[in-house]
């Protein structure tokens, strides 16, 4: 049913039917949640072998006892694993604790004095470019550090590079750009080769100490076999002699245990040395026992991919269900569009302009919690009020189906009401 082309009489009839369907949902007393971008218990179970895998052997080949202090950049075996995931050299990679977000926080803390000094001299603010829709915690980090955020559209092949180049050229206080280059949160898009090349060249036109924050959180999180490949940013940057602008992040949060994985940061060896000095006063070394457990369990990139296939088997039916519910109920409605990702953790859905808040409100009224409208934009401000992030990974398949039914009816009802109110 093409809702957007219905006549007024047809809309009134549709509204009556939809109000009944919506009431039927509310009568169920659901308590469902589509907000949580975290692995399900079945996914966590895939890594239970981590527990006890060391079997009392704590020594590395070079004799290092991982139970003791030291190795602030991580054990070589884990640095190698991170380097393989990120497609860089081991000497460019460090391993932190259980969160890449902590590494991002620390990296920004480390750069802030340098950026702020220049900001003070220019009586201006430190600014970051934020491709939108994007990951809310990147925006929270910026707000925390008082960094001004500038929106740039995220397109199917990556952020609008022409817009980014223009902004960066014109304003030397733009000090970084956030990127989730593979299976972006929330759209699931992967940056194409030209975009990656353009990012590698950006430092040439940017102000001093510019950084591309390459958060490759979903580097190995494919949902199909013929997955989208990501061009290697570090190799490109080396050809352009801009490797100091590249800072990459990843973690095993959605590979092993979300709360007890290991995180990676990769950058030029010059930057890494400076960052190591920054970390020195706060930590003598991260949890090397966990690093060794991960190395024993995941081994190398090839084995890790076999492990990720098990995640794929659990996740693919959930993403298929989301697509099926959206397509069969809204496919030709003209009131919503959405992404059908081949990897990552999310689906990004757009309602008609101005309706995201109302859809979230209606769904909540029928017992389905959705990520607040606006969360995918800096300052929580989606000026078009239309983007909603769907997180299919955590609920059971049954709960996901029920929650999607409610979402679909909420979108249909909000759209029909809106069209009648015009
Ligand atoms: C793009 C992105 N980066 C980072 C994270 C968090 O990673 P970590 O658990 O390593 O802190 C997430 C989690 O949802 C994410 O979506």
Coordinates of C-alpha atoms and ligand atoms in Angstrom, one line a residue:
X1 CA 0.0 0.0 0.0
X2 CA 1.5 3.3 -1.1
X3 CA 0.5 5.3 1.9
X4 CA 2.0 8.5 0.6
X5 CA -0.4 8.5 -2.4
X6 CA -3.6 7.7 -0.6
X7 CA -6.6 10.0 -0.9
X8 CA -8.1 11.6 2.2
X9 CA -10.9 9.0 2.3
X10 CA -8.5 6.2 1.9
X11 CA -6.2 7.6 4.7
X12 CA -9.2 7.8 7.1
X13 CA -10.0 4.2 6.4
X14 CA -6.4 3.2 6.8
X15 CA -6.2 5.1 10.1
X16 CA -9.1 3.1 11.5
X17 CA -7.5 -0.2 10.6
X18 CA -4.1 0.9 11.9
X19 CA -5.5 2.2 15.2
X20 CA -7.0 -1.3 15.8
X21 CA -3.7 -3.0 15.0
X22 CA -1.9 -0.6 17.3
X23 CA -4.4 -1.2 20.0
X24 CA -3.9 -5.0 19.6
X25 CA -0.2 -4.5 20.1
X26 CA -0.7 -2.4 23.2
X27 CA -3.1 -5.0 24.6
X28 CA -0.3 -7.6 24.5
X29 CA 1.6 -5.7 27.3
X30 CA 5.0 -6.2 25.6
X31 CA 8.2 -5.2 27.2
X32 CA 10.7 -5.3 24.3
X33 CA 13.9 -3.5 23.5
X34 CA 15.4 -2.6 20.1
X35 CA 18.0 -0.2 21.5
X36 CA 20.8 -2.5 22.6
X37 CA 23.7 -2.9 20.2
X38 CA 25.2 -5.7 22.1
X39 CA 25.8 -9.3 21.5
X40 CA 23.2 -11.9 22.6
X41 CA 24.0 -14.5 25.2
X42 CA 24.3 -17.1 22.5
X43 CA 27.0 -15.0 20.8
X44 CA 28.9 -14.6 24.1
X45 CA 28.7 -18.3 24.6
X46 CA 30.8 -18.7 21.5
X47 CA 33.8 -17.5 23.4
X48 CA 33.4 -19.3 26.7
X49 CA 36.5 -21.3 26.0
X50 CA 38.5 -18.2 27.0
X51 CA 37.8 -19.1 30.5
X52 CA 40.6 -21.4 31.7
X53 CA 42.3 -21.5 28.3
X54 CA 45.7 -20.6 29.8
X55 CA 45.7 -23.8 31.9
X56 CA 48.2 -22.3 34.3
X57 CA 50.7 -21.3 31.5
X58 CA 51.4 -17.6 31.8
X59 CA 54.8 -17.3 30.1
X60 CA 55.4 -15.8 26.7
X61 CA 58.0 -17.2 24.3
X62 CA 60.4 -14.5 25.4
X63 CA 59.9 -15.5 29.1
X64 CA 57.6 -12.6 30.0
X65 CA 55.2 -13.5 32.8
X66 CA 51.9 -11.9 31.8
X67 CA 50.7 -11.9 35.4
X68 CA 53.2 -9.2 36.2
X69 CA 53.5 -5.5 35.5
X70 CA 54.8 -4.0 32.3
X71 CA 54.4 -4.0 28.5
X72 CA 52.3 -0.9 28.3
X73 CA 51.8 -1.3 24.5
X74 CA 50.7 -4.9 25.0
X75 CA 52.2 -8.4 24.5
X76 CA 53.7 -8.8 21.0
X77 CA 51.3 -11.7 20.1
X78 CA 48.3 -9.5 20.8
X79 CA 49.8 -6.5 19.0
X80 CA 50.2 -8.8 16.0
X81 CA 46.6 -9.9 16.2
X82 CA 45.4 -6.3 16.4
X83 CA 47.7 -5.3 13.5
X84 CA 46.2 -8.0 11.3
X85 CA 42.7 -6.9 12.1
X86 CA 43.5 -3.3 11.3
X87 CA 45.8 -4.0 8.3
X88 CA 48.9 -2.3 9.7
X89 CA 52.3 -3.2 11.2
X90 CA 52.8 -4.6 14.6
X91 CA 55.1 -1.7 15.6
X92 CA 52.2 0.7 14.8
X93 CA 49.7 -1.2 17.0
X94 CA 49.1 -1.2 20.8
X95 CA 46.7 -3.3 22.9
X96 CA 44.8 -1.6 25.7
X97 CA 42.2 -2.8 28.1
X98 CA 38.6 -4.0 27.4
X99 CA 37.4 -0.9 25.5
X100 CA 38.4 0.9 22.4
X101 CA 36.2 3.8 23.6
X102 CA 38.7 4.3 26.5
X103 CA 41.5 4.4 24.0
X104 CA 39.6 7.0 22.0
X105 CA 39.0 9.0 25.2
X106 CA 42.7 8.8 26.1
X107 CA 43.8 9.7 22.6
X108 CA 41.7 12.8 22.6
X109 CA 42.8 13.7 26.1
X110 CA 46.4 13.4 24.9
X111 CA 45.8 15.7 21.9
X112 CA 43.6 18.3 23.7
X113 CA 46.4 20.4 25.2
X114 CA 48.0 20.8 21.8
X115 CA 44.7 21.6 20.0
X116 CA 43.5 23.8 22.8
X117 CA 46.6 25.9 22.8
X118 CA 46.0 26.7 19.1
X119 CA 42.3 27.3 19.8
X120 CA 43.3 29.8 22.6
X121 CA 45.7 31.7 20.2
X122 CA 43.0 31.9 17.6
X123 CA 40.2 32.5 20.1
X124 CA 38.3 29.7 18.4
X125 CA 37.0 26.2 19.4
X126 CA 38.5 22.8 18.6
X127 CA 36.2 21.2 16.1
X128 CA 35.6 17.7 14.8
X129 CA 33.7 16.6 11.7
X130 CA 31.0 14.1 12.4
X131 CA 29.5 12.1 9.5
X132 CA 25.8 11.7 10.2
X133 CA 24.0 9.5 11.1
X134 CA 26.8 8.3 13.3
X135 CA 27.7 6.7 16.6
X136 CA 26.3 8.5 19.6
X137 CA 29.3 7.8 21.9
X138 CA 31.7 9.6 19.5
X139 CA 29.4 12.6 19.9
X140 CA 29.4 12.2 23.7
X141 CA 33.2 12.2 23.8
X142 CA 33.2 15.5 21.8
X143 CA 30.7 17.1 24.2
X144 CA 32.7 15.9 27.1
X145 CA 35.9 17.6 25.8
X146 CA 34.0 20.8 24.7
X147 CA 34.7 20.0 21.0
X148 CA 32.4 21.6 18.5
X149 CA 30.8 19.2 16.1
X150 CA 30.1 19.8 12.4
X151 CA 27.8 17.5 10.6
X152 CA 28.6 16.0 7.2
X153 CA 26.3 13.6 5.4
X154 CA 27.3 9.9 5.3
X155 CA 26.4 8.6 1.9
X156 CA 26.4 5.0 0.6
X157 CA 30.1 5.1 -0.3
X158 CA 31.2 7.0 2.8
X159 CA 31.1 10.6 4.0
X160 CA 30.6 13.5 1.6
X161 CA 34.3 14.0 0.9
X162 CA 33.9 17.1 -1.2
X163 CA 32.1 18.8 1.8
X164 CA 34.8 17.5 4.2
X165 CA 37.7 18.8 2.1
X166 CA 36.1 22.2 1.7
X167 CA 35.5 22.5 5.5
X168 CA 38.9 21.3 6.5
X169 CA 40.6 23.7 3.9
X170 CA 38.6 26.7 5.2
X171 CA 39.0 26.0 8.9
X172 CA 42.3 25.0 10.5
X173 CA 40.6 24.4 13.8
X174 CA 38.9 21.3 12.5
X175 CA 41.2 18.9 14.2
X176 CA 39.7 15.5 13.5
X177 CA 37.0 13.6 11.7
X178 CA 35.2 10.5 13.1
X179 CA 35.0 7.5 10.8
X180 CA 33.4 4.1 11.2
X181 CA 34.7 2.9 7.8
X182 CA 33.3 -0.6 7.7
X183 CA 29.7 -1.4 8.4
X184 CA 29.2 2.0 9.8
X185 CA 27.2 2.5 13.0
X186 CA 24.2 2.9 12.3
X187 CA 23.9 2.6 8.5
X188 CA 26.1 -0.4 7.8
X189 CA 27.8 1.3 4.9
X190 CA 31.4 0.6 4.0
X191 CA 33.6 3.4 2.7
X192 CA 34.6 2.9 -0.9
X193 CA 38.2 3.1 -2.3
X194 CA 38.0 6.7 -3.4
X195 CA 36.7 7.8 0.0
X196 CA 39.6 6.0 1.7
X197 CA 42.1 7.6 -0.6
X198 CA 40.5 11.0 0.0
X199 CA 40.9 10.5 3.7
X200 CA 44.5 9.6 3.3
X201 CA 45.1 13.0 1.5
X202 CA 43.1 15.1 3.9
X203 CA 46.0 16.0 6.1
X204 CA 47.6 17.8 3.2
X205 CA 44.9 20.5 3.2
X206 CA 44.1 20.4 6.9
X207 CA 45.4 22.5 9.8
X208 CA 48.1 21.4 12.1
X209 CA 47.9 18.1 14.0
X210 CA 44.8 16.9 12.1
X211 CA 43.7 13.3 12.8
X212 CA 41.4 10.9 11.0
X213 CA 39.9 8.8 13.8
X214 CA 39.3 5.5 12.1
X215 CA 37.1 3.5 14.4
X216 CA 37.0 0.1 12.7
X217 CA 34.8 -1.4 15.4
X218 CA 33.1 -3.8 12.8
X219 CA 36.3 -4.7 10.8
X220 CA 35.5 -8.4 10.8
X221 CA 31.8 -8.4 11.4
X222 CA 30.4 -9.7 8.1
X223 CA 26.8 -11.0 7.6
X224 CA 27.4 -12.4 4.1
X225 CA 30.3 -14.3 2.5
X226 CA 31.1 -11.9 -0.3
X227 CA 31.6 -9.1 2.1
X228 CA 32.5 -5.5 1.3
X229 CA 36.3 -5.0 1.4
X230 CA 37.8 -1.9 2.9
X231 CA 40.8 -0.3 1.2
X232 CA 43.8 0.1 3.4
X233 CA 44.0 3.6 4.8
X234 CA 47.4 3.3 6.4
X235 CA 49.0 2.1 3.2
X236 CA 47.4 5.0 1.3
X237 CA 48.5 7.5 4.0
X238 CA 52.1 6.2 3.8
X239 CA 52.1 6.9 0.0
X240 CA 50.8 10.4 0.7
X241 CA 53.2 10.8 3.7
X242 CA 50.3 11.6 6.0
X243 CA 50.5 8.6 8.3
X244 CA 50.7 10.8 11.4
X245 CA 47.1 11.8 10.7
X246 CA 45.9 8.2 10.9
X247 CA 44.6 6.8 14.2
X248 CA 42.8 3.5 14.1
X249 CA 40.8 1.7 16.7
X250 CA 39.2 -1.7 17.0
X251 CA 38.4 -4.2 19.8
X252 CA 37.2 -7.7 20.4
X253 CA 34.0 -6.4 22.2
X254 CA 31.8 -8.0 19.5
X255 CA 34.2 -10.9 18.8
X256 CA 34.5 -12.4 22.2
X257 CA 33.1 -10.8 25.4
X258 CA 31.7 -7.2 25.1
X259 CA 32.7 -6.4 28.7
X260 CA 35.9 -8.4 28.8
X261 CA 37.7 -8.2 25.5
X262 CA 40.8 -6.4 24.4
X263 CA 41.1 -3.1 22.4
X264 CA 43.6 -1.9 19.8
X265 CA 44.9 1.4 18.7
X266 CA 47.2 1.8 15.6
X267 CA 48.9 4.9 14.4
X268 CA 52.4 6.0 13.1
X269 CA 55.2 4.9 15.3
X270 CA 56.0 8.5 16.1
X271 CA 52.4 9.1 17.3
X272 CA 52.5 5.8 19.2
X273 CA 55.6 6.7 21.1
X274 CA 54.0 10.0 22.2
X275 CA 50.8 8.3 23.2
X276 CA 52.8 5.7 25.2
X277 CA 54.4 8.6 27.2
X278 CA 50.9 10.0 27.8
X279 CA 49.7 6.7 29.1
X280 CA 52.7 6.2 31.4
X281 CA 51.5 8.1 34.4
X282 CA 48.1 6.3 34.5
X283 CA 49.0 2.7 33.9
X284 CA 52.0 0.4 34.2
X285 CA 50.5 -2.1 31.8
X286 CA 47.0 -3.3 30.7
X287 CA 45.6 -6.7 31.4
X288 CA 48.1 -9.0 29.7
X289 CA 46.5 -12.2 31.0
X290 CA 43.4 -11.3 29.0
X291 CA 45.6 -10.4 26.0
X292 CA 47.2 -13.9 26.2
X293 CA 43.8 -15.6 26.6
X294 CA 42.6 -13.8 23.5
X295 CA 45.7 -14.8 21.5
X296 CA 45.4 -18.4 22.5
X297 CA 41.7 -18.4 21.6
X298 CA 41.6 -16.4 18.4
X299 CA 45.1 -17.3 17.2
X300 CA 45.3 -15.3 14.0
X301 CA 43.1 -13.5 11.5
X302 CA 42.2 -16.7 9.6
X303 CA 41.0 -18.5 12.7
X304 CA 39.3 -15.3 13.9
X305 CA 37.3 -15.3 10.7
X306 CA 36.2 -18.8 11.3
X307 CA 35.0 -17.7 14.7
X308 CA 33.2 -14.7 13.2
X309 CA 31.3 -17.1 10.9
X310 CA 29.7 -18.5 14.0
X311 CA 28.5 -15.0 14.9
X312 CA 27.3 -14.6 11.4
X313 CA 25.1 -17.8 11.7
X314 CA 23.4 -16.3 14.7
X315 CA 23.0 -12.8 13.4
X316 CA 22.1 -13.3 9.8
X317 CA 18.5 -14.6 10.5
X318 CA 17.9 -11.6 12.7
X319 CA 18.9 -9.1 10.1
X320 CA 17.0 -11.1 7.5
X321 CA 13.9 -10.9 9.7
X322 CA 14.2 -7.1 10.1
X323 CA 14.5 -6.7 6.3
X324 CA 11.6 -9.0 5.7
X325 CA 9.3 -7.2 8.1
X326 CA 10.3 -3.8 6.7
X327 CA 10.1 -4.8 3.1
X328 CA 6.8 -6.7 3.3
X329 CA 5.0 -4.0 5.4
X330 CA 6.7 -0.7 4.2
X331 CA 8.4 -1.7 0.9
X332 CA 6.2 0.3 -1.4
X333 CA 4.6 2.6 1.3
X334 CA 6.6 5.7 0.3
X335 CA 6.9 6.6 4.0
X336 CA 10.1 5.0 5.1
X337 CA 13.5 3.9 3.8
X338 CA 16.2 1.9 5.5
X339 CA 19.5 0.2 5.0
X340 CA 20.0 -3.6 4.5
X341 CA 23.5 -4.0 5.8
X342 CA 25.9 -6.8 4.9
X343 CA 27.7 -6.5 8.2
X344 CA 27.9 -4.7 11.5
X345 CA 25.3 -4.4 14.2
X346 CA 22.6 -2.0 13.0
X347 CA 20.0 -1.0 10.6
X348 CA 19.3 2.7 9.9
X349 CA 15.8 3.7 9.2
X350 CA 14.3 7.0 8.0
X351 CA 10.7 7.9 8.5
X352 CA 9.0 10.8 6.7
X353 CA 10.6 14.1 7.8
X354 CA 9.4 15.2 11.3
X355 CA 8.1 11.8 12.4
X356 CA 11.0 9.9 14.1
X357 CA 10.0 11.2 17.6
X358 CA 6.4 10.3 17.1
X359 CA 7.3 6.8 15.9
X360 CA 9.5 6.3 19.0
X361 CA 6.7 7.5 21.2
X362 CA 4.1 5.3 19.6
X363 CA 6.4 2.2 19.8
X364 CA 7.1 2.9 23.5
X365 CA 3.3 3.2 24.1
X366 CA 3.0 -0.4 22.8
X367 CA 5.9 -1.7 24.9
X368 CA 8.8 -1.4 22.5
X369 CA 11.8 0.7 23.4
X370 CA 13.7 2.3 20.5
X371 CA 16.9 4.4 20.6
X372 CA 15.7 8.0 21.1
X373 CA 15.2 9.9 17.9
X374 CA 18.2 12.2 17.3
X375 CA 20.7 9.9 19.1
X376 CA 22.5 9.3 15.8
X377 CA 23.3 13.0 15.5
X378 CA 25.6 15.4 17.4
X379 CA 23.9 17.1 20.3
X380 CA 21.0 14.7 19.8
X381 CA 19.7 17.0 17.1
X382 CA 18.4 15.3 13.9
X383 CA 17.1 18.5 12.2
X384 CA 14.9 16.4 9.9
X385 CA 13.7 14.3 12.9
X386 CA 13.6 11.1 10.7
X387 CA 16.4 8.8 11.7
X388 CA 15.9 5.7 13.9
X389 CA 18.6 3.2 14.7
X390 CA 17.5 -0.5 14.9
X391 CA 19.7 -2.9 16.9
X392 CA 18.6 -6.5 16.0
X393 CA 21.5 -8.4 17.7
X394 CA 20.4 -8.8 21.3
X395 CA 16.7 -9.8 21.3
X396 CA 15.6 -13.4 20.5
X397 CA 14.3 -14.0 17.0
X398 CA 10.7 -14.2 18.4
X399 CA 11.0 -11.0 20.4
X400 CA 12.6 -9.3 17.4
X401 CA 9.7 -10.3 15.2
X402 CA 7.2 -8.9 17.7
X403 CA 9.1 -5.7 18.2
X404 CA 9.3 -5.2 14.4
X405 CA 5.6 -5.7 14.1
X406 CA 5.1 -2.9 16.6
X407 CA 7.6 -0.6 14.9
X408 CA 6.0 -1.1 11.5
X409 CA 2.5 -0.3 12.8
X410 CA 3.9 2.7 14.6
X411 CA 5.5 4.0 11.4
X412 CA 2.3 3.4 9.4
X413 CA 0.1 5.0 12.0
X414 CA 2.4 8.1 12.5
X415 CA 2.6 8.5 8.7
X416 CA -1.2 8.3 8.1
X417 CA -1.9 10.7 11.0
X418 CA 0.7 13.1 9.6
X419 CA -0.7 12.9 6.1
X420 CA -4.2 13.6 7.4
X421 CA -3.0 16.5 9.5
X422 CA -1.4 18.4 6.6
Ligands
LIG1 C1 31.4 2.4 16.2 C2 31.7 1.8 17.6 N1 32.9 2.1 18.2 C3 33.2 1.7 19.4 C4 32.2 0.9 20.1 C5 32.6 0.5 21.5 O1 33.7 -0.3 21.5 P1 34.4 -0.9 22.8 O2 33.5 -1.9 23.4 O3 35.7 -1.4 22.3 O4 34.6 0.3 23.7 C6 31.0 0.6 19.5 C7 30.0 -0.1 20.3 O5 28.8 -0.2 20.0 C8 30.7 1.1 18.2 O6 29.6 0.9 17.6

